[in-house]
């Protein structure tokens, strides 16, 4: 268990272009932090800098307050789980897990004890004499996790560990990783491009885009008060409805329809006339709610998901997706009144993409 | 790959790993090449002495005025062109043939038969070929006589010597290229060929529009290989003709080697340098063309 | 696709004819080595020797004044030693060059190697003679062995393998606490064993056939190998024809057998660098 801190971290591979642009993050003892963002945004680079697999171009990384920029990976006391498992193909599962301990001259009975414990925890104790090639993807990933666990490192690093698994196995393993964290109470940094994975696993999420930190906070905070358009559009499935709108007289104008924004929001606009308007699909309902505004809309398409139905409505010149009850049966083309929760309206600066505010927040 | 700045142990060990390789490359590669180029600017008689006389381009001017060298250069280029075209042509055709549906079984055996000469020690192969070609006792003419054809001049005549050593070299080398083409054909996308067939393409159209474009990279790689290899043709000449008859197979590397033997180091190394330059320029040129092809 | 029967027969006939043409020189060499010079010269086409005897071995018991077994031992020793040295040096070198591909020194070294293999080999041999002379390696086994050690095919085989080897496995070992030494000998080399084997076999086949470097570095027949001996006596025109053929067989048979045993590996390995394009 340890804390990790990144201070103004920069990375450039070619000495000319930065791929990480000065990121600050602190990760506390026992915290589960997820780096999330689209492919190529620099998540792996950042993680690999923590691991010591990439040099740090600028800034500083500390583990337990100790600067590790120039510390060799083997002395950082970290363990890492890779997307492609990276098992040693010629070693048995037992030897795969024991390798790191052997190198550290751990006594043989201690090795045996730790490997057996980890193997039981991961339910691979019956196949310890097998080679990795005789395992399924899910089993290989368990071994890779086991190899990390036996080391009892200060920090666990995971780089998209579930990406190579099929959807069902992914859900199952996700649950197991969460349980594991609760059991070990270890500090974990976990990289994924999948926002669902991030939301379900993390204590705190760092959303990255283009080598910049967009937001760092609890899953709730990320979801409810996205700090930027990018975060809003990246989280939730379906993600937040985001559209351009003109703003005048306290009204957001969508072609022939206009919606009155809460005064708290209006104030934050500071006289801007062009903004981005956002609302999550679950904050649009078919019946009036407390503090909601009614607009008339036309049904464009319906997508029944079983438990609920996603409905795309045309409102003025924009389209909004709403989560509706499963029994929604208005046919496409027909009109329907919908109600937008004013407290859950978001407004973003059209140029910078930064959040200007949410309906219910006065701060 | 993995990097960690300022971990000297991590860096230093790679220098240790690479050291023997670096030493061998330097001592038996880079150094002799530089030495050879250096010698080409010195007078032959002093080339191996501690203080060789620098003569500038004199050796180059001398060989460019040497009719034997010019004929040798011409012969080398003609031979290389002939050899590259026939090697690539024959190996491509034979690979396509072996890969076709006509040969359903035994492909591995045919492949083995054509590849066996590749691993045969070249000297032994060429010694045998020399005797097969022999005017009075050779098997080739014995066969021709038996079927009532006129005798083949073989290595004895200027008109047939080059073609004779070409055939022997083809025997030694074609298998290598056949196997490369076969491997590339096996990598070709079967789906496209089937789609073309469904679209109603006949065998020729399929070859021209589907197979050939897919083989283009392999064609380029093979051509560069063959080009480098044939420009350096040496052993076959040393064993079979010694450059004759009448210098008709006296290719540059053999001619240069003879001059070395006579102690004419300056001219010999000048020739080596010219041949080296030709190899590099042609190989780089072909690679450039290939890269451009790959990009578009 | 269905083909007419006659077409298939014709195709197989063609393939068989081509294969026989490829194999005929072998066969002729083998048969001739059992026939005395007189009968070879008068009936070169005979498909079977008149009698089978190994008497010819007596005739080539000494070649150019040196006992045959010296050439055989030299061939075996020089080829084996250069294969061992070459495989080890190339494996280590290629590994370092791949792992530190971005280092300017390593880039330059790789470039130097690539240029070397473009240089006409037989013309390189002469300046190498001078280098050997300066290093005092002329006429020594070490000189021959070291000169034969490196080869382009072997280098490309290893380079290709190390480049395609999953980088994350090495990184996992580094994080597990392995030193670069332990990574190489504990993880990478065990994985590279198939390539080591392929490369060693190919080096053996190629170096067995080498003659010019051996000839040039040697000062006397004491360090000649079989191909060099063959080169020497084949020059003496038609003197002992059966002997030449027997020596050819002796030079050819070991590598042929070796090749036939490991043919899949050899064919795949020798062409690996050129496939894919
Ligand atoms: N070894 C490298 N050399 C040069 N550029 C790299 C290297 N690795 C990653 N990059 C670049 O850095 C950026 C971030 O990559 P990465 O951290 O792998 O993204 P992610 O893991 O978020 O998908 C990308 O633009 C990628 O092209
Ligand atoms: Mg990544």
XYZ file of N, CA, C and O in Angstrom, chain B residues 117-256:
560
model
N 19.187 -28.236 -54.656
C 20.390 -27.596 -55.206
C 20.803 -26.330 -54.452
O 21.974 -25.965 -54.457
N 19.838 -25.656 -53.796
C 20.174 -24.424 -53.089
C 21.154 -24.699 -51.955
O 22.064 -23.909 -51.705
N 20.967 -25.805 -51.268
C 21.847 -26.089 -50.132
C 23.047 -26.953 -50.531
O 23.890 -27.259 -49.701
N 23.112 -27.330 -51.808
C 24.283 -28.077 -52.264
C 25.494 -27.149 -52.267
O 25.390 -26.016 -52.735
N 26.628 -27.583 -51.776
C 27.828 -26.742 -51.875
C 28.030 -26.325 -53.324
O 28.045 -27.178 -54.219
N 28.129 -25.037 -53.553
C 28.128 -24.559 -54.940
C 29.285 -25.152 -55.751
O 29.116 -25.502 -56.911
N 30.440 -25.299 -55.119
C 31.577 -25.855 -55.851
C 31.248 -27.227 -56.411
O 31.447 -27.493 -57.598
N 30.706 -28.093 -55.544
C 30.402 -29.451 -55.995
C 29.415 -29.406 -57.156
O 29.588 -30.095 -58.174
N 28.388 -28.574 -57.016
C 27.389 -28.472 -58.081
C 28.024 -28.027 -59.388
O 27.786 -28.621 -60.445
N 28.860 -27.009 -59.327
C 29.420 -26.465 -60.559
C 30.466 -27.403 -61.161
O 30.628 -27.466 -62.385
N 31.159 -28.136 -60.306
C 32.104 -29.130 -60.830
C 31.338 -30.155 -61.668
O 31.739 -30.507 -62.785
N 30.220 -30.609 -61.138
C 29.417 -31.582 -61.885
C 28.913 -30.975 -63.182
O 29.009 -31.573 -64.246
N 28.404 -29.754 -63.101
C 27.883 -29.114 -64.320
C 28.982 -28.970 -65.374
O 28.731 -29.111 -66.564
N 30.174 -28.666 -64.914
C 31.245 -28.488 -65.889
C 31.437 -29.771 -66.686
O 31.638 -29.740 -67.899
N 31.318 -30.879 -65.987
C 31.506 -32.151 -66.684
C 30.292 -32.528 -67.522
O 30.422 -33.152 -68.557
N 29.154 -32.130 -67.059
C 27.962 -32.406 -67.882
C 28.079 -31.683 -69.225
O 27.623 -32.165 -70.256
N 28.700 -30.510 -69.203
C 28.830 -29.692 -70.419
C 29.990 -30.131 -71.308
O 30.131 -29.645 -72.423
N 30.850 -30.997 -70.814
C 32.098 -31.270 -71.530
C 31.844 -31.673 -72.982
O 30.958 -32.464 -73.293
N 32.693 -31.104 -73.861
C 32.497 -31.314 -75.298
C 32.602 -32.775 -75.718
O 31.771 -33.275 -76.458
N 33.636 -33.449 -75.196
C 33.849 -34.809 -75.695
C 33.234 -35.864 -74.783
O 32.743 -36.880 -75.248
N 33.232 -35.611 -73.477
C 32.815 -36.686 -72.567
C 31.538 -36.355 -71.805
O 31.099 -37.121 -70.965
N 30.955 -35.180 -72.053
C 29.851 -34.733 -71.228
C 28.540 -35.454 -71.500
O 28.255 -35.883 -72.607
N 27.726 -35.556 -70.451
C 26.449 -36.247 -70.564
C 25.471 -35.473 -71.440
O 24.664 -36.070 -72.160
N 25.550 -34.149 -71.388
C 24.586 -33.342 -72.126
C 24.653 -33.627 -73.623
O 23.632 -33.912 -74.269
N 25.883 -33.564 -74.155
C 26.010 -33.807 -75.586
C 25.709 -35.259 -75.945
O 25.230 -35.553 -77.034
N 25.982 -36.135 -75.021
C 25.649 -37.541 -75.237
C 24.135 -37.692 -75.419
O 23.669 -38.400 -76.311
N 23.399 -36.967 -74.589
C 21.934 -37.015 -74.707
C 21.497 -36.416 -76.035
O 20.694 -36.992 -76.767
N 22.046 -35.251 -76.358
C 21.663 -34.583 -77.602
C 21.949 -35.489 -78.799
O 21.138 -35.602 -79.728
N 23.118 -36.127 -78.743
C 23.482 -37.026 -79.833
C 22.469 -38.169 -79.919
O 22.005 -38.525 -80.989
N 22.099 -38.697 -78.780
C 21.188 -39.837 -78.750
C 19.843 -39.497 -79.388
O 19.237 -40.330 -80.053
N 19.369 -38.262 -79.170
C 18.081 -37.903 -79.779
C 18.287 -37.203 -81.124
O 17.335 -36.664 -81.689
N 19.501 -37.190 -81.621
C 19.762 -36.695 -82.965
C 19.819 -35.195 -83.105
O 19.607 -34.650 -84.189
N 20.122 -34.482 -82.004
C 20.251 -33.026 -82.086
C 21.719 -32.642 -82.217
O 22.599 -33.411 -81.834
N 21.981 -31.459 -82.774
C 23.375 -31.023 -82.874
C 23.971 -30.800 -81.486
O 23.247 -30.482 -80.546
N 25.271 -30.941 -81.374
C 25.944 -30.801 -80.090
C 25.864 -29.359 -79.598
O 25.784 -28.422 -80.396
N 25.866 -29.196 -78.271
C 25.805 -27.869 -77.645
C 27.221 -27.412 -77.322
O 28.017 -28.189 -76.804
N 27.505 -26.149 -77.639
C 28.868 -25.653 -77.464
C 29.346 -25.611 -76.025
O 30.537 -25.678 -75.756
N 28.413 -25.473 -75.077
C 28.776 -25.483 -73.668
C 29.767 -24.400 -73.309
O 29.647 -23.252 -73.759
N 30.750 -24.763 -72.511
C 31.688 -23.789 -71.990
C 32.821 -23.504 -72.963
O 33.640 -22.619 -72.728
N 32.856 -24.236 -74.078
C 34.017 -24.155 -74.960
C 33.944 -22.964 -75.911
O 34.951 -22.551 -76.468
N 32.749 -22.416 -76.109
C 32.624 -21.351 -77.106
C 32.105 -20.064 -76.474
O 31.288 -20.093 -75.556
N 32.606 -18.957 -77.031
C 32.160 -17.660 -76.546
C 30.647 -17.514 -76.614
O 30.017 -16.947 -75.740
N 30.067 -18.055 -77.689
C 28.646 -17.839 -77.924
C 27.780 -18.568 -76.905
O 26.642 -18.152 -76.652
N 28.270 -19.635 -76.321
C 27.409 -20.422 -75.436
C 27.874 -20.438 -73.983
O 27.153 -20.925 -73.115
N 29.056 -19.881 -73.710
C 29.599 -19.989 -72.346
C 28.694 -19.292 -71.328
O 28.385 -19.836 -70.267
N 28.266 -18.078 -71.687
C 27.480 -17.313 -70.720
C 26.163 -18.015 -70.402
O 25.759 -18.137 -69.248
N 25.512 -18.497 -71.462
C 24.232 -19.179 -71.246
C 24.447 -20.458 -70.436
O 23.617 -20.831 -69.599
N 25.591 -21.088 -70.634
C 25.858 -22.334 -69.907
C 25.999 -22.087 -68.409
O 25.435 -22.819 -67.598
N 26.780 -21.052 -68.073
C 26.925 -20.823 -66.633
C 25.630 -20.276 -66.052
O 25.300 -20.536 -64.899
N 24.846 -19.584 -66.884
C 23.556 -19.104 -66.398
C 22.665 -20.287 -66.011
O 22.035 -20.291 -64.952
N 22.656 -21.310 -66.875
C 21.820 -22.477 -66.580
C 22.268 -23.130 -65.275
O 21.450 -23.470 -64.414
N 23.574 -23.253 -65.110
C 24.073 -23.868 -63.876
C 23.693 -23.021 -62.665
O 23.283 -23.544 -61.622
N 23.788 -21.691 -62.801
C 23.409 -20.833 -61.684
C 21.912 -20.895 -61.398
O 21.493 -20.839 -60.255
N 21.129 -20.981 -62.469
C 19.683 -21.099 -62.272
C 19.383 -22.363 -61.473
O 18.562 -22.371 -60.566
N 20.066 -23.438 -61.873
C 19.876 -24.701 -61.142
C 20.151 -24.499 -59.653
O 19.403 -24.964 -58.801
N 21.196 -23.745 -59.361
C 21.583 -23.563 -57.965
C 20.638 -22.603 -57.217
O 20.383 -22.769 -56.039
N 20.108 -21.599 -57.916
C 19.416 -20.514 -57.209
C 17.894 -20.491 -57.314
O 17.233 -19.941 -56.437
N 17.349 -21.026 -58.406
C 15.914 -20.815 -58.641
C 15.049 -21.326 -57.485
O 14.072 -20.686 -57.099
N 15.432 -22.453 -56.906
C 14.639 -23.037 -55.820
C 14.367 -22.064 -54.691
O 13.270 -22.018 -54.137
N 15.374 -21.256 -54.377
C 15.239 -20.269 -53.313
C 14.079 -19.317 -53.617
O 13.223 -19.063 -52.775
N 14.043 -18.837 -54.842
C 13.005 -17.867 -55.210
C 11.645 -18.534 -55.338
O 10.627 -17.943 -54.995
N 11.631 -19.782 -55.832
C 10.361 -20.515 -55.922
C 9.731 -20.605 -54.536
O 8.539 -20.331 -54.352
N 10.562 -20.951 -53.556
C 10.030 -21.133 -52.210
C 9.507 -19.813 -51.636
O 8.467 -19.770 -50.980
N 10.213 -18.719 -51.920
C 9.726 -17.425 -51.425
C 8.384 -17.072 -52.074
O 7.441 -16.656 -51.407
N 8.302 -17.289 -53.382
C 7.018 -17.008 -54.045
C 5.916 -17.902 -53.491
O 4.789 -17.457 -53.279
N 6.239 -19.168 -53.262
C 5.224 -20.081 -52.715
C 4.746 -19.582 -51.356
O 3.543 -19.589 -51.070
N 5.685 -19.149 -50.522
C 5.306 -18.661 -49.195
C 4.412 -17.427 -49.314
O 3.426 -17.286 -48.601
N 4.748 -16.559 -50.266
C 3.911 -15.365 -50.440
C 2.543 -15.705 -51.012
O 1.540 -15.096 -50.658
N 2.523 -16.684 -51.907
C 1.234 -17.104 -52.459
C 0.347 -17.672 -51.359
O -0.868 -17.459 -51.343
N 0.978 -18.387 -50.422
C 0.200 -18.968 -49.334
C -0.381 -17.875 -48.437
O -1.411 -18.065 -47.803
N 0.287 -16.717 -48.405
C -0.206 -15.611 -47.579
C -1.287 -14.801 -48.291
O -1.948 -13.985 -47.681
N -1.387 -15.020 -49.625
C -2.348 -14.219 -50.389
C -3.766 -14.478 -49.896
O -4.093 -15.560 -49.434
N -4.548 -13.463 -50.013
C -5.923 -13.538 -49.557
C -6.739 -14.407 -50.511
O -6.971 -14.042 -51.660
N -7.162 -15.564 -50.005
C -7.960 -16.454 -50.861
C -9.310 -15.815 -51.188
O -9.878 -16.020 -52.239
N -9.791 -15.008 -50.257
C -11.106 -14.391 -50.422
C -11.213 -13.550 -51.683
O -12.178 -13.685 -52.449
N -10.187 -12.729 -51.940
C -10.230 -11.858 -53.119
C -10.288 -12.685 -54.393
O -11.039 -12.363 -55.315
N -9.476 -13.747 -54.432
C -9.467 -14.582 -55.620
C -10.843 -15.204 -55.840
O -11.362 -15.235 -56.964
N -11.461 -15.652 -54.747
C -12.778 -16.252 -54.880
C -13.804 -15.216 -55.311
O -14.662 -15.483 -56.163
N -13.692 -14.016 -54.732
C -14.624 -12.953 -55.116
C -14.496 -12.656 -56.601
O -15.490 -12.499 -57.310
N -13.236 -12.630 -57.092
C -13.008 -12.352 -58.499
C -13.632 -13.455 -59.363
O -14.222 -13.192 -60.405
N -13.505 -14.674 -58.860
C -14.061 -15.801 -59.607
C -15.579 -15.662 -59.701
O -16.178 -15.866 -60.743
N -16.193 -15.299 -58.565
C -17.639 -15.119 -58.546
C -18.039 -13.997 -59.494
O -19.051 -14.060 -60.187
N -17.179 -12.974 -59.574
C -17.447 -11.872 -60.494
C -17.240 -12.281 -61.945
O -17.403 -11.459 -62.847
N -16.822 -13.500 -62.161
C -16.719 -14.004 -63.524
C -15.369 -13.812 -64.177
O -15.253 -13.839 -65.401
N -14.307 -13.605 -63.354
C -12.986 -13.431 -63.946
C -12.461 -14.784 -64.422
O -12.654 -15.797 -63.759
N -11.809 -14.790 -65.582
C -11.189 -16.043 -66.009
C -9.808 -16.152 -65.381
O -9.346 -15.242 -64.697
N -9.155 -17.278 -65.632
C -7.893 -17.554 -64.932
C -6.877 -16.439 -65.167
O -6.208 -15.986 -64.249
N -6.774 -15.970 -66.417
C -5.796 -14.947 -66.744
C -6.116 -13.620 -66.054
O -5.240 -12.975 -65.486
N -7.402 -13.236 -66.114
C -7.810 -11.993 -65.459
C -7.556 -12.066 -63.957
O -7.126 -11.090 -63.330
N -7.834 -13.247 -63.396
C -7.627 -13.431 -61.972
C -6.148 -13.228 -61.633
O -5.804 -12.554 -60.673
N -5.292 -13.801 -62.475
C -3.863 -13.674 -62.235
C -3.437 -12.214 -62.340
O -2.746 -11.673 -61.491
N -3.909 -11.555 -63.410
C -3.448 -10.214 -63.711
C -3.959 -9.188 -62.705
O -3.243 -8.276 -62.309
N -5.209 -9.350 -62.306
C -5.817 -8.321 -61.462
C -5.784 -8.638 -59.973
O -5.925 -7.754 -59.148
N -5.616 -9.892 -59.618
C -5.667 -10.245 -58.199
C -4.314 -10.751 -57.704
O -3.704 -10.168 -56.809
N -3.827 -11.831 -58.342
C -2.615 -12.468 -57.816
C -1.385 -11.581 -57.983
O -0.614 -11.379 -57.038
N -1.214 -11.045 -59.186
C 0.000 -10.276 -59.458
C 0.155 -9.061 -58.533
O 1.220 -8.847 -57.958
N -0.911 -8.244 -58.377
C -0.765 -7.121 -57.443
C -0.412 -7.578 -56.028
O 0.378 -6.924 -55.340
N -0.962 -8.723 -55.611
C -0.643 -9.197 -54.263
C 0.805 -9.653 -54.167
O 1.395 -9.625 -53.098
N 1.350 -10.095 -55.307
C 2.728 -10.586 -55.291
C 3.739 -9.472 -55.488
O 4.938 -9.704 -55.443
N 3.248 -8.268 -55.722
C 4.162 -7.183 -56.075
C 5.289 -6.986 -55.058
O 6.458 -6.900 -55.444
N 4.972 -6.947 -53.765
C 6.077 -6.797 -52.813
C 7.087 -7.933 -52.923
O 8.301 -7.697 -52.898
N 6.587 -9.156 -53.063
C 7.489 -10.305 -53.168
C 8.342 -10.192 -54.424
O 9.541 -10.488 -54.407
N 7.755 -9.721 -55.519
C 8.506 -9.548 -56.760
C 9.647 -8.569 -56.553
O 10.771 -8.789 -57.004
N 9.342 -7.476 -55.855
C 10.372 -6.472 -55.628
C 11.498 -7.023 -54.754
O 12.669 -6.895 -55.088
N 11.127 -7.644 -53.649
C 12.147 -8.189 -52.743
C 13.019 -9.194 -53.484
O 14.249 -9.136 -53.438
N 12.379 -10.092 -54.216
C 13.138 -11.101 -54.942
C 14.048 -10.482 -55.993
O 15.165 -10.945 -56.210
N 13.553 -9.458 -56.657
C 14.377 -8.829 -57.689
C 15.615 -8.189 -57.079
O 16.712 -8.301 -57.622
N 15.438 -7.516 -55.944
C 16.591 -6.889 -55.294
C 17.601 -7.956 -54.869
O 18.800 -7.839 -55.129
N 17.090 -9.020 -54.255
C 17.965 -10.129 -53.859
C 18.744 -10.652 -55.053
O 19.962 -10.798 -55.011
N 17.999 -10.956 -56.122
C 18.625 -11.564 -57.288
C 19.643 -10.606 -57.897
O 20.734 -10.999 -58.303
N 19.283 -9.349 -57.935
C 20.170 -8.338 -58.504
C 21.509 -8.307 -57.759
O 22.578 -8.389 -58.369
N 21.434 -8.207 -56.441
C 22.659 -8.151 -55.637
C 23.467 -9.424 -55.850
O 24.680 -9.392 -56.061
N 22.759 -10.537 -55.838
C 23.443 -11.817 -55.947
C 24.159 -11.981 -57.290
O 25.323 -12.363 -57.347
N 23.478 -11.668 -58.386
C 24.079 -11.922 -59.699
C 25.154 -10.898 -60.061
O 26.082 -11.207 -60.798
N 25.018 -9.667 -59.539
C 26.077 -8.691 -59.794
C 27.404 -9.193 -59.232
O 28.465 -8.849 -59.717
N 27.322 -10.008 -58.188
C 28.535 -10.466 -57.517
C 28.998 -11.838 -58.031
O 29.903 -12.425 -57.450
N 28.401 -12.328 -59.103
C 28.706 -13.680 -59.605
C 30.203 -13.963 -59.645
O 30.970 -13.201 -60.231
N 30.604 -15.055 -59.010
C 32.029 -15.327 -58.904
C 32.352 -16.825 -58.950
O 33.040 -17.293 -59.858
N 31.806 -17.560 -57.982
C 32.199 -18.965 -57.840
C 31.983 -19.765 -59.120
O 32.851 -20.542 -59.536
N 30.838 -19.543 -59.747
C 30.527 -20.326 -60.943
C 31.597 -20.098 -62.010
O 32.022 -21.023 -62.709
N 32.080 -18.867 -62.117
C 33.126 -18.553 -63.095
C 34.449 -19.193 -62.675
O 35.151 -19.802 -63.486
N 34.745 -19.077 -61.394
C 36.005 -19.632 -60.904
C 36.071 -21.137 -61.144
O 37.123 -21.672 -61.469
N 34.943 -21.815 -60.984
C 34.951 -23.264 -61.148
C 34.827 -23.666 -62.616
O 35.521 -24.566 -63.083
N 33.959 -22.990 -63.364
C 33.598 -23.520 -64.671
C 34.384 -22.946 -65.843
O 34.693 -23.652 -66.787
N 34.694 -21.643 -65.849
C 35.301 -21.073 -67.059
C 36.577 -20.286 -66.814
O 37.279 -19.963 -67.767
N 36.854 -19.929 -65.597
C 37.987 -19.049 -65.303
C 37.937 -17.785 -66.167
O 38.961 -17.294 -66.640
N 36.741 -17.322 -66.426
C 36.593 -16.075 -67.174
C 36.520 -16.262 -68.677
O 36.126 -15.363 -69.410
N 36.879 -17.433 -69.169
C 36.942 -17.641 -70.614
C 35.635 -18.149 -71.179
O 34.635 -18.130 -70.469
N 35.584 -18.582 -72.389
C 36.690 -18.411 -73.325
C 36.768 -16.979 -73.846
O 35.722 -16.351 -74.061
N 37.994 -16.545 -73.995
C 38.237 -15.217 -74.543
C 37.524 -14.121 -73.751
O 36.883 -13.237 -74.324
N 37.585 -14.202 -72.424
C 36.998 -13.195 -71.531
C 35.480 -13.082 -71.612
O 34.888 -12.143 -71.101
N 34.815 -14.039 -72.276
C 33.364 -13.878 -72.443
C 32.606 -14.026 -71.126
O 31.463 -13.604 -71.024
N 33.212 -14.648 -70.126
C 32.536 -14.736 -68.824
C 33.389 -14.108 -67.729
O 33.249 -14.433 -66.561
N 34.254 -13.190 -68.151
C 35.146 -12.567 -67.171
C 34.439 -11.402 -66.479
O 34.691 -10.241 -66.759
N 33.536 -11.738 -65.584
C 32.747 -10.704 -64.914
C 33.607 -9.937 -63.917
O 34.667 -10.404 -63.508
N 33.098 -8.775 -63.502
C 33.935 -7.850 -62.742
C 34.570 -8.491 -61.521
O 35.762 -8.364 -61.289
N 33.770 -9.210 -60.732
C 34.371 -9.691 -59.490
C 35.477 -10.701 -59.789
O 36.471 -10.758 -59.074
N 35.318 -11.472 -60.857
C 36.378 -12.425 -61.182
C 37.606 -11.716 -61.737
O 38.732 -12.027 -61.381
N 37.344 -10.744 -62.597
C 38.447 -9.976 -63.172
C 39.231 -9.273 -62.070
O 40.464 -9.318 -62.027
N 38.493 -8.644 -61.155
C 39.164 -7.948 -60.054
C 39.991 -8.925 -59.230
O 41.122 -8.630 -58.832
